XYZ file of C-alpha atoms in Angstrom:
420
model
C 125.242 91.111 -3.732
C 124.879 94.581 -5.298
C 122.754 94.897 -7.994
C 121.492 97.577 -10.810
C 118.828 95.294 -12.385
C 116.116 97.540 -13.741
C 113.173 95.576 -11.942
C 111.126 98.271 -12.861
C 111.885 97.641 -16.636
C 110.815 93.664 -15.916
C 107.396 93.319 -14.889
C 105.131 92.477 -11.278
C 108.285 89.781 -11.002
C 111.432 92.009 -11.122
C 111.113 92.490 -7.562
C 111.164 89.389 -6.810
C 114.122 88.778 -9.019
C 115.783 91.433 -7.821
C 115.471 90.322 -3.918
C 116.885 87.023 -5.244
C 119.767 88.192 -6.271
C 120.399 90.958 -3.480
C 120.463 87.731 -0.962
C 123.094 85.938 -2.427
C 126.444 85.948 -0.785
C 128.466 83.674 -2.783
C 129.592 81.748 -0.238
C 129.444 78.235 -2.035
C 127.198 76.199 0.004
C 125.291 75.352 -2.972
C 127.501 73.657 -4.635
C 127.388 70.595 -3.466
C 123.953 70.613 -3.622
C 123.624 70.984 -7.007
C 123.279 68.118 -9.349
C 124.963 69.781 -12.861
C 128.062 71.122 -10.292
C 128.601 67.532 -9.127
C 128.558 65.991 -12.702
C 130.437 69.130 -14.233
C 132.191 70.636 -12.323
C 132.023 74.320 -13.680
C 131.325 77.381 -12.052
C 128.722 78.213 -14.106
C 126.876 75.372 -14.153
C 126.005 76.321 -10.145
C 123.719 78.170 -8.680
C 125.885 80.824 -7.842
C 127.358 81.232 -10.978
C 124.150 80.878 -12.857
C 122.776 83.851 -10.444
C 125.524 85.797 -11.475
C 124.890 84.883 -15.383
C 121.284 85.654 -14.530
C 122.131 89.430 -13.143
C 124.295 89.778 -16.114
C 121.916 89.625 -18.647
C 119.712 91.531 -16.507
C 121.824 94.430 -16.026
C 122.905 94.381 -19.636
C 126.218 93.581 -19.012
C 126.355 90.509 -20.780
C 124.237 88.820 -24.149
C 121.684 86.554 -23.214
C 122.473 83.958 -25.509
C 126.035 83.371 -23.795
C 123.891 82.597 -20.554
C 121.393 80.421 -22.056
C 123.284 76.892 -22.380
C 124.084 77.185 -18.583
C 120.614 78.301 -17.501
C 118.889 75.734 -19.476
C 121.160 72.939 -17.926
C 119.671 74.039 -14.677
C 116.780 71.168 -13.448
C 115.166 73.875 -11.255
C 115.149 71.184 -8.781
C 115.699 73.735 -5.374
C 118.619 71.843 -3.794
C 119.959 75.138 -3.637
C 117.285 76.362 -1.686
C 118.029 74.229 1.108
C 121.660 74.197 1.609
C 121.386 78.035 1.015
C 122.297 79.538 5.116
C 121.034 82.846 3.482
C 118.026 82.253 2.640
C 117.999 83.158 -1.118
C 114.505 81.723 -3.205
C 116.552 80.459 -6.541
C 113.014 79.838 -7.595
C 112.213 83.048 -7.462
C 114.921 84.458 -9.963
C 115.029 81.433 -12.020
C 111.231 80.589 -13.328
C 110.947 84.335 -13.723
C 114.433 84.700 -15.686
C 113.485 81.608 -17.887
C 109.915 83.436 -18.573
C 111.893 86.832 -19.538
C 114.429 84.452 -21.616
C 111.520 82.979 -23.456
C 110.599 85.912 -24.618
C 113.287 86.989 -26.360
C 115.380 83.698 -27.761
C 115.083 81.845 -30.879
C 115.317 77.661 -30.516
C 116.546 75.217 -32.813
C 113.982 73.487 -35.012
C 114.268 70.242 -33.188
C 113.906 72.003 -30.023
C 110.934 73.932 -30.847
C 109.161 71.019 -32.315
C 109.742 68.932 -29.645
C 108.533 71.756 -26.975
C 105.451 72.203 -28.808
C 104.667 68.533 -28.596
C 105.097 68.394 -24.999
C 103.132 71.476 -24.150
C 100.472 70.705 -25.982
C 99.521 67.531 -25.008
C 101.199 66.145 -21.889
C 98.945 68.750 -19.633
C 96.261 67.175 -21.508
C 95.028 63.600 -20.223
C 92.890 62.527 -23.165
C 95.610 64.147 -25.726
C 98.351 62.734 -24.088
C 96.763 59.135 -23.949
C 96.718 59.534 -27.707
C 100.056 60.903 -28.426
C 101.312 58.088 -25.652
C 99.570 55.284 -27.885
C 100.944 56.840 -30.942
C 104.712 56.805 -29.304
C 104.715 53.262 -27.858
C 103.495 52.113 -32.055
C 106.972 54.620 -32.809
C 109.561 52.907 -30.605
C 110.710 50.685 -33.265
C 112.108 54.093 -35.253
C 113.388 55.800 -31.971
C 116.998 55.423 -32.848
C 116.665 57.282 -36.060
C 114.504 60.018 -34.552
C 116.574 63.224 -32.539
C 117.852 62.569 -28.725
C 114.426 64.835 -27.611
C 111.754 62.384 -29.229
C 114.151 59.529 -28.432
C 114.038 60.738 -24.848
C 110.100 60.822 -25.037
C 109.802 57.324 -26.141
C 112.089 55.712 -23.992
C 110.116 57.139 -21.172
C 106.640 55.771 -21.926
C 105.473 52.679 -20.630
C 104.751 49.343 -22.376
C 100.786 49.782 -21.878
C 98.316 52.029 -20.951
C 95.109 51.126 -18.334
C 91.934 52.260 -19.835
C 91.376 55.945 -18.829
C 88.165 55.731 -16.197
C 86.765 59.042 -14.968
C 86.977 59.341 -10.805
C 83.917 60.064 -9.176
C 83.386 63.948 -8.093
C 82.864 62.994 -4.641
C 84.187 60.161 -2.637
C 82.553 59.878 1.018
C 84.530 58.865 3.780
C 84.214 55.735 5.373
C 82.820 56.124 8.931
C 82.543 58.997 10.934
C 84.020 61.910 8.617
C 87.209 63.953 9.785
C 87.926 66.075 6.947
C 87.148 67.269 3.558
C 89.133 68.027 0.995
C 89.544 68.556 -2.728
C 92.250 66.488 -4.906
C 93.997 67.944 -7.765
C 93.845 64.560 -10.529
C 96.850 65.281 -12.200
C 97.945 65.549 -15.860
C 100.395 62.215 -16.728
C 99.810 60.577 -13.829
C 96.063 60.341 -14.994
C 97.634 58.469 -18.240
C 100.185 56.572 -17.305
C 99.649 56.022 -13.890
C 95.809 55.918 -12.301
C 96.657 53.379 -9.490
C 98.399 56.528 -7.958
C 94.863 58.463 -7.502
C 92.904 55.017 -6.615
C 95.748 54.593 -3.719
C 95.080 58.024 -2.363
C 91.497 57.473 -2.499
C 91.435 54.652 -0.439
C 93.911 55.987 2.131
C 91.881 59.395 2.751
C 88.737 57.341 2.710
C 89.932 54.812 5.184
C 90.717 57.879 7.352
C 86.882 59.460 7.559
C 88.427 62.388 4.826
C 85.642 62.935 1.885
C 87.024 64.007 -1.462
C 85.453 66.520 -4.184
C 87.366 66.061 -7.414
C 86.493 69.216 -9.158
C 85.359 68.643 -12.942
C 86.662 71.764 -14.405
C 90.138 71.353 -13.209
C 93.258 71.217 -15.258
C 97.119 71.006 -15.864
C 98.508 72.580 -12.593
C 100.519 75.193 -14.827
C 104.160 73.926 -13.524
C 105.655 72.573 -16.719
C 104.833 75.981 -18.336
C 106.055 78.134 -15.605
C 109.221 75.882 -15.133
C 109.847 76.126 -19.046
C 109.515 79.668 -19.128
C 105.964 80.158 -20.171
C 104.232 82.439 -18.113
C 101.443 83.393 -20.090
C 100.340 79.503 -20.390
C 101.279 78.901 -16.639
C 98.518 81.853 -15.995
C 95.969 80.166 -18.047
C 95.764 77.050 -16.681
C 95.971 78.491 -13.376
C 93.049 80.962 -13.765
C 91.348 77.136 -14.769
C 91.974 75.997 -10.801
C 91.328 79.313 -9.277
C 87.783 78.867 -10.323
C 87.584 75.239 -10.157
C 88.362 74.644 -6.657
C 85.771 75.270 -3.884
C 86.630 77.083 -1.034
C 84.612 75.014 1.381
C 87.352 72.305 2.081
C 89.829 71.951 4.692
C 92.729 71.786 2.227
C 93.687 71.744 -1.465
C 95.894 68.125 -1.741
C 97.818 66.929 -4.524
C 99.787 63.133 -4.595
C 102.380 65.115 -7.404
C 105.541 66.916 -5.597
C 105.884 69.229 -9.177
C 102.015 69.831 -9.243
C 101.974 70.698 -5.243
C 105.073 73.411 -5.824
C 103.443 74.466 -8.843
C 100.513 75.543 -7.245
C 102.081 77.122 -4.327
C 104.022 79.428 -6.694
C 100.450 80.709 -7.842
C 100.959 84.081 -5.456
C 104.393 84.499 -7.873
C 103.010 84.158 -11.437
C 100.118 86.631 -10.476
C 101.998 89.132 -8.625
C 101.003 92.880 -9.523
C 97.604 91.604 -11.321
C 94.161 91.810 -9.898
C 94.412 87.705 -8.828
C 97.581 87.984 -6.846
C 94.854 88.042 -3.094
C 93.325 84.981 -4.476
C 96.057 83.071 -5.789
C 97.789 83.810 -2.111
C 94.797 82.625 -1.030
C 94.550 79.222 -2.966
C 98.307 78.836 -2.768
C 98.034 78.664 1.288
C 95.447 76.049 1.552
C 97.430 73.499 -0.802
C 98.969 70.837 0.648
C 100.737 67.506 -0.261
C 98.844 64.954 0.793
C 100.965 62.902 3.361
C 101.635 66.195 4.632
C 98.178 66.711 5.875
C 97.476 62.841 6.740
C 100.133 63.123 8.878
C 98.431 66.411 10.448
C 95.032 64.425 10.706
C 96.594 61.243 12.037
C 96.419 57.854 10.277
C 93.886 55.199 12.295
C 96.274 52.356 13.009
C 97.429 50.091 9.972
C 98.036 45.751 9.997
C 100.983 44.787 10.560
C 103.274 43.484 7.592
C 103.126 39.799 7.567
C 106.646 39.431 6.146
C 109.166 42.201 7.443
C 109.896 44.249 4.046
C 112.591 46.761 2.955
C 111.883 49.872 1.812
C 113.721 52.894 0.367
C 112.476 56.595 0.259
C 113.578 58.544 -2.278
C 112.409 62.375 -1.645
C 111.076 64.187 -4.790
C 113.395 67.102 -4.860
C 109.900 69.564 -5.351
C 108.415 68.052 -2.408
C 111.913 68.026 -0.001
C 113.247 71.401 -1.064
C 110.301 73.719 -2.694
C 108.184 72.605 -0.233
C 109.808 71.391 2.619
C 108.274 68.156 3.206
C 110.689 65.383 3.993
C 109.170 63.903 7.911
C 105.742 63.926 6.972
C 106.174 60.664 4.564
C 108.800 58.922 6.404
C 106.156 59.063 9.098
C 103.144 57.700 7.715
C 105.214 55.171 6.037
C 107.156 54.290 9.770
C 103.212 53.761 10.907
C 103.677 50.605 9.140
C 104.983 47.328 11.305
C 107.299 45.257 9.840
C 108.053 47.751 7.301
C 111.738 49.199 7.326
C 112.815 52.480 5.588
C 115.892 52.645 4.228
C 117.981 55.894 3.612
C 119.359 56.161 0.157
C 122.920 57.661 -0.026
C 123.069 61.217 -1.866
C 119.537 60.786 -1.573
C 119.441 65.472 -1.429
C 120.603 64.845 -5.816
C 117.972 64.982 -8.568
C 116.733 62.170 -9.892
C 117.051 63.836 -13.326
C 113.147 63.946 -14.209
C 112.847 67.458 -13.468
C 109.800 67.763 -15.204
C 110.520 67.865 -19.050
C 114.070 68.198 -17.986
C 115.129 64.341 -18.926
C 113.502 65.039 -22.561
C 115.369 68.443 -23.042
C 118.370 67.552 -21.531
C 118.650 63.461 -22.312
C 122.420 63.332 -21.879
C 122.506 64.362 -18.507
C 119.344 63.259 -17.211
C 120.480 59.933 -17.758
C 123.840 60.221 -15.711
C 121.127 61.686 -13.042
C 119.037 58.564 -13.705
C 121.423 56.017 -13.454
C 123.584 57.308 -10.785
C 120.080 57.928 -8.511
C 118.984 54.114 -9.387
C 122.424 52.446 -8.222
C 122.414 54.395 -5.003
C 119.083 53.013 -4.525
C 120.094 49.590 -5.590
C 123.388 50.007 -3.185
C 120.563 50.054 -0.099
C 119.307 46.086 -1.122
C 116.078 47.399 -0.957
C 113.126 45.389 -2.041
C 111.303 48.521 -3.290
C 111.407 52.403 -3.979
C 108.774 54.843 -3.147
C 108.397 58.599 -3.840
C 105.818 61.069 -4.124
C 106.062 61.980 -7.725
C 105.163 60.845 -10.641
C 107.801 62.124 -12.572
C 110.362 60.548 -10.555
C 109.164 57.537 -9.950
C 109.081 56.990 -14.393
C 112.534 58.449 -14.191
C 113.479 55.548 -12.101
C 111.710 52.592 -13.583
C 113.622 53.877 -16.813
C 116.513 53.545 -15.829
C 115.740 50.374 -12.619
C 114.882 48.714 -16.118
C 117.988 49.588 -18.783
C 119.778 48.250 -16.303
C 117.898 44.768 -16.123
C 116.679 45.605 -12.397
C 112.833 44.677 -11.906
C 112.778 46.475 -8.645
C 108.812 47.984 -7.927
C 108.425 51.515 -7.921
C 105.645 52.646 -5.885
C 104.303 55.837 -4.834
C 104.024 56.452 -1.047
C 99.932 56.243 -1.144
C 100.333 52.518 -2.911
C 102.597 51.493 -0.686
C 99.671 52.640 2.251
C 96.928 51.427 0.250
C 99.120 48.104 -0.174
C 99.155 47.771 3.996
C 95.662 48.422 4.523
C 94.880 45.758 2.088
C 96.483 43.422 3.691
C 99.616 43.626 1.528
C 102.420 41.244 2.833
């Protein structure tokens, strides 16, 4: 595609952007892979018809505010990226492009007030415990309360564990293999802490040591995805210093927090950190990824034979290319069958704060991703993100289904305890 956008005029990332757009050849393999195309059916609502909208406003050729509705429908979930034959890095174009668009829109009340809430004080464990507590004591009034705060409350779970600090270092058990630091996480900290126990026993078991690093934070993704790239810098400036450099690897049990983190080269491109962040960026990994590297010593077998379904976290599958490495470790397991969910390349809908801006079709997502995982007869889910795996016990549950949700480290953890 030829282009005039001034990527002089836009920054370190109008490069990028512009290479983005160059690649594209609209040749329409994307649009099946696209969640909004498959529920709307419009053009623009693609991702090559949003890249067009996006090199419209770019090149001045069109207003920015007749682009906005369709780029804001967009989950940023890099389906795209995989069914693309040429090659072209969406994410590339589109974090940037919602950065630039940032910049220069004005929101609705509502929507401002309910962005504020959520980016300041979901990357925040100990604020977010309190605004969760605060919610769950609001649920009575969602219904009279707009679709974004209904959204919010709808998602939070009946109760809260007791927040207990992890230890800064966990030895290995036996001779040690590897070690490695682990990024905690933000809500998964809150709202889900078996998640980080799990890992902890499964890298343990295997003779890896963890450091938990005290000063770390909020990976920067749900700023960066929602367009703010001065925030997404912060908190990544926070990890660049946190994290030693005398581990094998950087893991993370969070698909979004893993791609976040690997798009640290992009948000510092042109500044003085871009070396380092390409650096740190290189030595993150998602954590069945490199178990599956270091090899898993040999887990019981299942007493009872159990049915499983694997649903791939779309930032784990398609922004980081990770889709054998879990089915794997999980196929270690006797007695333990996986089972393929149909359309299983869509969105879930989570999308980061993407169910909370954009309810109404985050719950078609929802629902439609939770009956095609019912249609397998499954006696359990399992993904490798915690914002998919609330996504789907919101909806497994408003539809009366009690099926467990569990994230690919429990369901380990769960084996080498003896589970079954």
């Amino acid at each position: 595609m030829q282009h005039k956008i001034p990527v002089d005029s836009l920054g370190p990332l109008g490069e990028a952007m512009g290479q983005a757009v160059s690649k594209c050849v609209h040749c329409g393999f994307c649009l099946p892979a696209c969640p909004t195309y498959n529920l709307l059916g419009e053009e623009m609502d693609s991702p090559r018809g949003r890249i067009i909208l996006m090199k419209s406003v770019l090149e001045g050729e069109l207003e920015l505010s007749e682009a906005l509705l369709y780029i804001d429908r967009c989950l940023g979930c890099l389906g795209c990226v995989t069914a693309c034959p040429s090659g072209v890095p969406y994410g590339e174009l589109l974090a940037p492009f919602r950065a630039y668009a940032q910049e220069r829109r004005q929101r609705p009340l509502v929507e401002k007030a309910a962005r504020t809430l959520m980016l300041n004080t979901i990357p925040y464990p100990t604020r977010f415990r309190l605004a969760a507590s605060a919610g769950r004591l609001a649920k009575p009034l969602k219904g009279a309360l707009p679709a974004q705060f209904q959204s919010m409350l709808g998602l939070l779970p009946d109760s809260l564990e007791d927040g207990q600090p992890l230890p800064e270092v966990i030895p290995a058990e036996g001779v040690r293999r590897a070690r490695v630091a682990l990024l905690a996480g933000c809500v998964q900290q809150v709202v889900a802490p078996q998640i980080n126990r799990a890992t902890l026993d499964v890298l343990t078991k295997n003779g890896v040591e963890v450091v938990i690093p005290r000063g770390q934070g909020c990976c920067g993704a749900l700023a960066m995805h929602t367009g703010e790239l001065a925030l997404a810098q912060a908190q990544a400036r926070v990890n660049l210093a946190a994290f030693p450099e005398d581990v094998d690897a950087i893991l993370t049990n969070a698909a979004g927090c893993g791609s976040g983190m690997k798009e640290y080269e992009l948000i510092f491109r042109g500044t003085e950190l871009e070396e380092r962040a390409r650096a740190f960026a290189q030595r993150v990994q998602d954590v069945t990824q490199f178990l599956d590297a270091l090899g898993l010593i040999e887990l019981p077998e299942l007493k009872t034979p159990f049915k499983l379904a694997y649903q791939d976290a779309c930032h784990l599958a398609h922004a980081q290319g990770v889709t054998a490495a879990p089915r794997r470790l999980l196929a270690m397991i006797p007695n333990l069958e996986i089972l393929p969910i149909p359309e299983a390349e869509l969105c879930c809908g989570s999308a980061g704060t993407y169910n909370i801006e954009q309810p109404e079709l985050a719950r078609r997502l929802g629902e439609r991703k939770v009956q095609n995982i019912l249609s397998t007869g499954a006696q359990a889910v399992a993904s490798g993100n915690i914002g998919c795996m609330v996504q789907m016990r919101t909806h497994l549950g408003n539809l009366g289904q009690a099926l467990p949700v569990w994230h690919t480290m429990e369901v380990l953890s769960r084996a080498y305890q003896g589970w079954g």
